[in-house]
PDB file of C-alpha atoms in Angstrom:
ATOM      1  CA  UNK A   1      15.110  -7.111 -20.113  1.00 32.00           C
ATOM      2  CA  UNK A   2      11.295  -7.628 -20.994  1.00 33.00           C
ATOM      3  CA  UNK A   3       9.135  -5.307 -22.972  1.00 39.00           C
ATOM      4  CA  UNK A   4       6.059  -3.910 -21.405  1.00 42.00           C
ATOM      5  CA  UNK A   5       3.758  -6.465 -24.017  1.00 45.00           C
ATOM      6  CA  UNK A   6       6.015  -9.361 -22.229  1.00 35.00           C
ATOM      7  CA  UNK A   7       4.895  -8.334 -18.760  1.00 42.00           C
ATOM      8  CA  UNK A   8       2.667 -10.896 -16.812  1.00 45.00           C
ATOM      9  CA  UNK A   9      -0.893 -10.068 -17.075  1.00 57.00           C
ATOM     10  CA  UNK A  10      -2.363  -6.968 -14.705  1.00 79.00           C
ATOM     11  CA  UNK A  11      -3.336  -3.317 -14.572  1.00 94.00           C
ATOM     12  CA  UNK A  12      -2.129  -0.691 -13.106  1.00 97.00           C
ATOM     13  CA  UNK A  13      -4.367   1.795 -10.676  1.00 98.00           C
ATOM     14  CA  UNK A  14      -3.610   4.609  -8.894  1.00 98.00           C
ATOM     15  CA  UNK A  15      -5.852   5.149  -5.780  1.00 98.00           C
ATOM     16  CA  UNK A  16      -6.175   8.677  -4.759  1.00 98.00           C
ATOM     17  CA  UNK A  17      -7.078   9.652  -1.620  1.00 98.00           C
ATOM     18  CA  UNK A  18      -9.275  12.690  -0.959  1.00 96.00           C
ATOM     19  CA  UNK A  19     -10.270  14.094   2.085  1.00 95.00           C
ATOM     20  CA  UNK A  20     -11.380  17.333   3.562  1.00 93.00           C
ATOM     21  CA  UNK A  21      -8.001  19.120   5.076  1.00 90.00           C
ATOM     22  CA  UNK A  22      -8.403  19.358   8.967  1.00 89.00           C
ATOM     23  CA  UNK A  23      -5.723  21.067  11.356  1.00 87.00           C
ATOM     24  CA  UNK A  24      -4.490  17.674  13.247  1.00 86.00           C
ATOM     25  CA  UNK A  25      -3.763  20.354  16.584  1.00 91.00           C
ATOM     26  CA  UNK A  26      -7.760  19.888  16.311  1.00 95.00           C
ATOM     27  CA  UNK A  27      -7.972  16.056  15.971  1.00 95.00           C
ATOM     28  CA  UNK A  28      -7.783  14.115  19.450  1.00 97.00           C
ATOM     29  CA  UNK A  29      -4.876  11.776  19.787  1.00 96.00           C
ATOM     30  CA  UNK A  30      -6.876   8.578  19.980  1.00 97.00           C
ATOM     31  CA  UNK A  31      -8.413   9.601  16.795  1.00 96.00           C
ATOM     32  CA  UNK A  32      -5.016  10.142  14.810  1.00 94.00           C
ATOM     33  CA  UNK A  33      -3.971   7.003  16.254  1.00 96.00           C
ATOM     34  CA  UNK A  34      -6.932   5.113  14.902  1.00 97.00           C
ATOM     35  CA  UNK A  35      -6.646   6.292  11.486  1.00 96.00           C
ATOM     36  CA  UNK A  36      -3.145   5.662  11.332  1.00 96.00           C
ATOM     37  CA  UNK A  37      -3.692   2.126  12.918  1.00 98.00           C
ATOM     38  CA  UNK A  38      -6.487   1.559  10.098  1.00 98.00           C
ATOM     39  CA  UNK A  39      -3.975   2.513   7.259  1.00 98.00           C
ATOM     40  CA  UNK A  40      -1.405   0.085   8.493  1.00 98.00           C
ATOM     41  CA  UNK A  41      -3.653  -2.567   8.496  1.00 98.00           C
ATOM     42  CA  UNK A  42      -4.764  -2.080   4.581  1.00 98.00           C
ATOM     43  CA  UNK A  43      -1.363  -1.102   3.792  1.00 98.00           C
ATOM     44  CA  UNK A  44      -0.056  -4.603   4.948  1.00 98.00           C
ATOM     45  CA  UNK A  45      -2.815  -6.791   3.626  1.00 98.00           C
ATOM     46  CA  UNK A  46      -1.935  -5.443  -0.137  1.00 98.00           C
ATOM     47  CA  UNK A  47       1.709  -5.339   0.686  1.00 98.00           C
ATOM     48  CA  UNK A  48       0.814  -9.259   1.906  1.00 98.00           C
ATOM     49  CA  UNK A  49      -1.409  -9.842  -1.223  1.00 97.00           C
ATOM     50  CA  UNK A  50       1.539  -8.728  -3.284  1.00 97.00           C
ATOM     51  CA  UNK A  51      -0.176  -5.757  -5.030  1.00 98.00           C
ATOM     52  CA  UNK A  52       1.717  -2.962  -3.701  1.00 98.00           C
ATOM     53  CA  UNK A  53       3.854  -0.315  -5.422  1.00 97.00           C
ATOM     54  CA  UNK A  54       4.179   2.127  -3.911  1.00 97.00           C
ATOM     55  CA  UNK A  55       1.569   4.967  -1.571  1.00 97.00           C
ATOM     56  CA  UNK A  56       2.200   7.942   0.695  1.00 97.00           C
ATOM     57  CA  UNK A  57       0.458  10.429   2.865  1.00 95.00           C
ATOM     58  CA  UNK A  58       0.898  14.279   1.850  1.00 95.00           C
ATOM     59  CA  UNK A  59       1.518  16.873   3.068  1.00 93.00           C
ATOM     60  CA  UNK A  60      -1.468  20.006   3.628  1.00 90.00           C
ATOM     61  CA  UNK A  61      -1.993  21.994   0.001  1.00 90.00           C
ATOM     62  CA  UNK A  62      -0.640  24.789   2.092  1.00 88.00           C
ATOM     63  CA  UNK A  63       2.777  23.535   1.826  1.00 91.00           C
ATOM     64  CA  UNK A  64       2.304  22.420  -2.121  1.00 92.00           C
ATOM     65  CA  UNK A  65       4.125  25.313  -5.515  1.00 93.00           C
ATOM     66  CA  UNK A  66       2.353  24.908  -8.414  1.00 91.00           C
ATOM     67  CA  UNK A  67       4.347  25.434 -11.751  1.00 92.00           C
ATOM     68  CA  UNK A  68       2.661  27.106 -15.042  1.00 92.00           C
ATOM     69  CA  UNK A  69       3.954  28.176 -18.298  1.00 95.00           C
ATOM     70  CA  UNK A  70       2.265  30.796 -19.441  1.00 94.00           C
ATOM     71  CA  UNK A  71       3.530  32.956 -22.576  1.00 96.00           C
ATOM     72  CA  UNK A  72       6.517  30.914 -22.878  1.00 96.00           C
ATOM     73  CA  UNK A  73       7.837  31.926 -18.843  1.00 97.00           C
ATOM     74  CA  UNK A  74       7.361  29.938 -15.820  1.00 96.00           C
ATOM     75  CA  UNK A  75       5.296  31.561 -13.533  1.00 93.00           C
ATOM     76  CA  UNK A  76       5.426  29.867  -9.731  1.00 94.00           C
ATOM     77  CA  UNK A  77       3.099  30.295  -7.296  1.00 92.00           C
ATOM     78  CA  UNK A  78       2.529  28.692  -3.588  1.00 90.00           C
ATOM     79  CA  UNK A  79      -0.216  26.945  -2.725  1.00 80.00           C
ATOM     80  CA  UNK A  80      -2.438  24.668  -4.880  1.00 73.00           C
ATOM     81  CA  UNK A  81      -3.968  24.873  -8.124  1.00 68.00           C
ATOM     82  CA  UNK A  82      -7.885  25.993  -6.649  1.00 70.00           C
ATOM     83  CA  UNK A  83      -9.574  26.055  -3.837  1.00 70.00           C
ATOM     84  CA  UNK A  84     -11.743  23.026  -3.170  1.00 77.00           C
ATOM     85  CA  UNK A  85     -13.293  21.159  -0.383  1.00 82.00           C
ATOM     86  CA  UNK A  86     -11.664  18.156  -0.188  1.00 89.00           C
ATOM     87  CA  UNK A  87      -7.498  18.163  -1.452  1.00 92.00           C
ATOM     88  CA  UNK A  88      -5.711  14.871  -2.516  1.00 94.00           C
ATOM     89  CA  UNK A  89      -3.736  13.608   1.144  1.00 95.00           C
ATOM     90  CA  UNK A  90      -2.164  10.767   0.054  1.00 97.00           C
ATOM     91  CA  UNK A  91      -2.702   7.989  -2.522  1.00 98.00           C
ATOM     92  CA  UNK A  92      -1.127   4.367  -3.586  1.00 98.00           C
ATOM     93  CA  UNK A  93       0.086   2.407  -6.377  1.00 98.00           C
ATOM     94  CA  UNK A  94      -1.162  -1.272  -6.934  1.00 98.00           C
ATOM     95  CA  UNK A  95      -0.751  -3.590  -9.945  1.00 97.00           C
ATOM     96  CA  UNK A  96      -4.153  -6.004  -9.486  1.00 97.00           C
ATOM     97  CA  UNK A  97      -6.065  -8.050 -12.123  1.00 96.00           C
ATOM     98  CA  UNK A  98      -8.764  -5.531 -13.491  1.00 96.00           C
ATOM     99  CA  UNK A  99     -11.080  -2.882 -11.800  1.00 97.00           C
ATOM    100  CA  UNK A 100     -13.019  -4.555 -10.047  1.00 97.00           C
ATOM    101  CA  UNK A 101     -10.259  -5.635  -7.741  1.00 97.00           C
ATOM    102  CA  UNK A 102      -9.022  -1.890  -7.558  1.00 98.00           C
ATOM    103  CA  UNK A 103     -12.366  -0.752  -6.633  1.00 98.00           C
ATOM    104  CA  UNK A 104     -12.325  -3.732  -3.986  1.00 98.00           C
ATOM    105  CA  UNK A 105      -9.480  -2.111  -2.784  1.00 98.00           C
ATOM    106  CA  UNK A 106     -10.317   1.328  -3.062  1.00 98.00           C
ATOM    107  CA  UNK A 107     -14.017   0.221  -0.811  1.00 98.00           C
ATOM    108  CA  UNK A 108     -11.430  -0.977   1.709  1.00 98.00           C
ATOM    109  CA  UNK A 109      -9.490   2.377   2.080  1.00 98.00           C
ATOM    110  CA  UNK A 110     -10.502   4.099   5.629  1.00 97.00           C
ATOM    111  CA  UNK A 111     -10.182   7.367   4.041  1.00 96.00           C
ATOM    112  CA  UNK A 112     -13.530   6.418   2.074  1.00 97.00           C
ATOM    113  CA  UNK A 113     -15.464   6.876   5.301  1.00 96.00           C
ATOM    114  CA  UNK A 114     -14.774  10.321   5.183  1.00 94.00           C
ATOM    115  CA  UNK A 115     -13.996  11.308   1.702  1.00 95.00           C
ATOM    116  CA  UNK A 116     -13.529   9.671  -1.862  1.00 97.00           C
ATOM    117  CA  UNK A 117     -11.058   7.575  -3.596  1.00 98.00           C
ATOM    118  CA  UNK A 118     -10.622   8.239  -7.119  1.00 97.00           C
ATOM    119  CA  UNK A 119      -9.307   4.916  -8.805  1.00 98.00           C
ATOM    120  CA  UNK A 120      -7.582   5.954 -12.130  1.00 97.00           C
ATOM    121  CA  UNK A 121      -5.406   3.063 -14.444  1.00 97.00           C
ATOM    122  CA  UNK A 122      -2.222   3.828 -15.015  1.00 95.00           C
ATOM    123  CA  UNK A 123      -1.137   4.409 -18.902  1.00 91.00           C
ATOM    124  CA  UNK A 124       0.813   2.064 -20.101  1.00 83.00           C
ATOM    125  CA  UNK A 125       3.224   3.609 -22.406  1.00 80.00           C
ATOM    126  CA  UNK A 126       3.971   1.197 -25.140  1.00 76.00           C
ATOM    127  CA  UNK A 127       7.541   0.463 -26.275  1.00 66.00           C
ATOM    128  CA  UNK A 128       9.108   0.627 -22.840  1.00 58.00           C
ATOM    129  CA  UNK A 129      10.859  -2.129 -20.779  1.00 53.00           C
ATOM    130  CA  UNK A 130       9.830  -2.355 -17.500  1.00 52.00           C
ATOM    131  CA  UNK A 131      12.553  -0.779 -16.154  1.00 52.00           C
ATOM    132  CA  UNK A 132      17.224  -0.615 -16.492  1.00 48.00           C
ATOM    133  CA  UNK A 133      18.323  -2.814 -13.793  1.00 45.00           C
ATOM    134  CA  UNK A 134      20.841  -0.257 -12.308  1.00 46.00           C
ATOM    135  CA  UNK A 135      18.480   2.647 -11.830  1.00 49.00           C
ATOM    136  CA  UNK A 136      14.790   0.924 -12.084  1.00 52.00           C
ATOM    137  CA  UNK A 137      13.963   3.952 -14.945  1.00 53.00           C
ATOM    138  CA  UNK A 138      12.060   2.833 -17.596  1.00 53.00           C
ATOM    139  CA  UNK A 139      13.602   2.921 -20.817  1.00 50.00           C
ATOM    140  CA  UNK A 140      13.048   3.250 -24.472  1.00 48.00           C
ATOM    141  CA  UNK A 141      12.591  -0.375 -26.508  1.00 47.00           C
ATOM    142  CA  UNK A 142      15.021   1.023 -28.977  1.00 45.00           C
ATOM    143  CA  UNK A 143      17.788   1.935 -26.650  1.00 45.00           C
ATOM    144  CA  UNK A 144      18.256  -1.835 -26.411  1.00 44.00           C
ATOM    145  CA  UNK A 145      18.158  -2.534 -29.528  1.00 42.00           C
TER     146      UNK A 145
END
């Protein structure tokens, strides 16, 4: 297994997806089919470029619970964090050369014609492998020790 530091060369982003929510009983067909037509075809030119590791759609903040401790008890409540115009809908993972490729990527999104894209690098943790063969977790460098 190979350390993190032993990993070929490239940076992690995450790039989040944020939109203002809409009820899709108020979008017109043709529309949802374009946007979801426009998503396939950026999600297979990274899968195709090899930079792809992952990305989903979410579903509406109405349906997220959002977990706080707070004096030592877990309080639960539904719905998310705060109120704000536009809500994360979905995001993905890509492992490309250096920001300026994420941001290349991120211009590309369609969901930047309506909203934002917040590209964010991923923090390496140092000291991990990249992952246990059997169940792709990342473990501790001194576990193999």
């Amino acid at each position: 297994m190979r350390r993190l530091d032993q990993l070929e060369a490239g940076m992690k982003y995450l790039l989040m997806i944020y939109a203002p929510e809409v009820d899709p009983s108020t979008v017109p067909p043709e529309q949802i089919r374009q946007v979801a037509a426009d998503y396939d075809v950026f999600t297979r030119e990274i899968v195709s470029r090899g930079v792809m590791l992952g990305g989903e759609a979410l579903q509406p903040t109405t349906t997220a619970t959002t977990l706080r401790i707070q004096d030592g008890r877990t309080v639960i409540t539904d719905g998310p964090f705060a109120e704000t115009k536009e809500a994360l809908t979905g995001f993905y993972l890509v492992d490309v050369a250096d920001i300026d490729e994420a941001l290349e990527l991120a211009a590309r999104l369609p969901g930047a014609n309506w909203g934002s894209i917040e590209v964010r690098p991923i923090w390496a943790v140092p000291g991990e492998i990249a992952g246990d063969a059997a169940s792709g977790a990342p473990v501790p460098a001194e576990a193999t020790n």
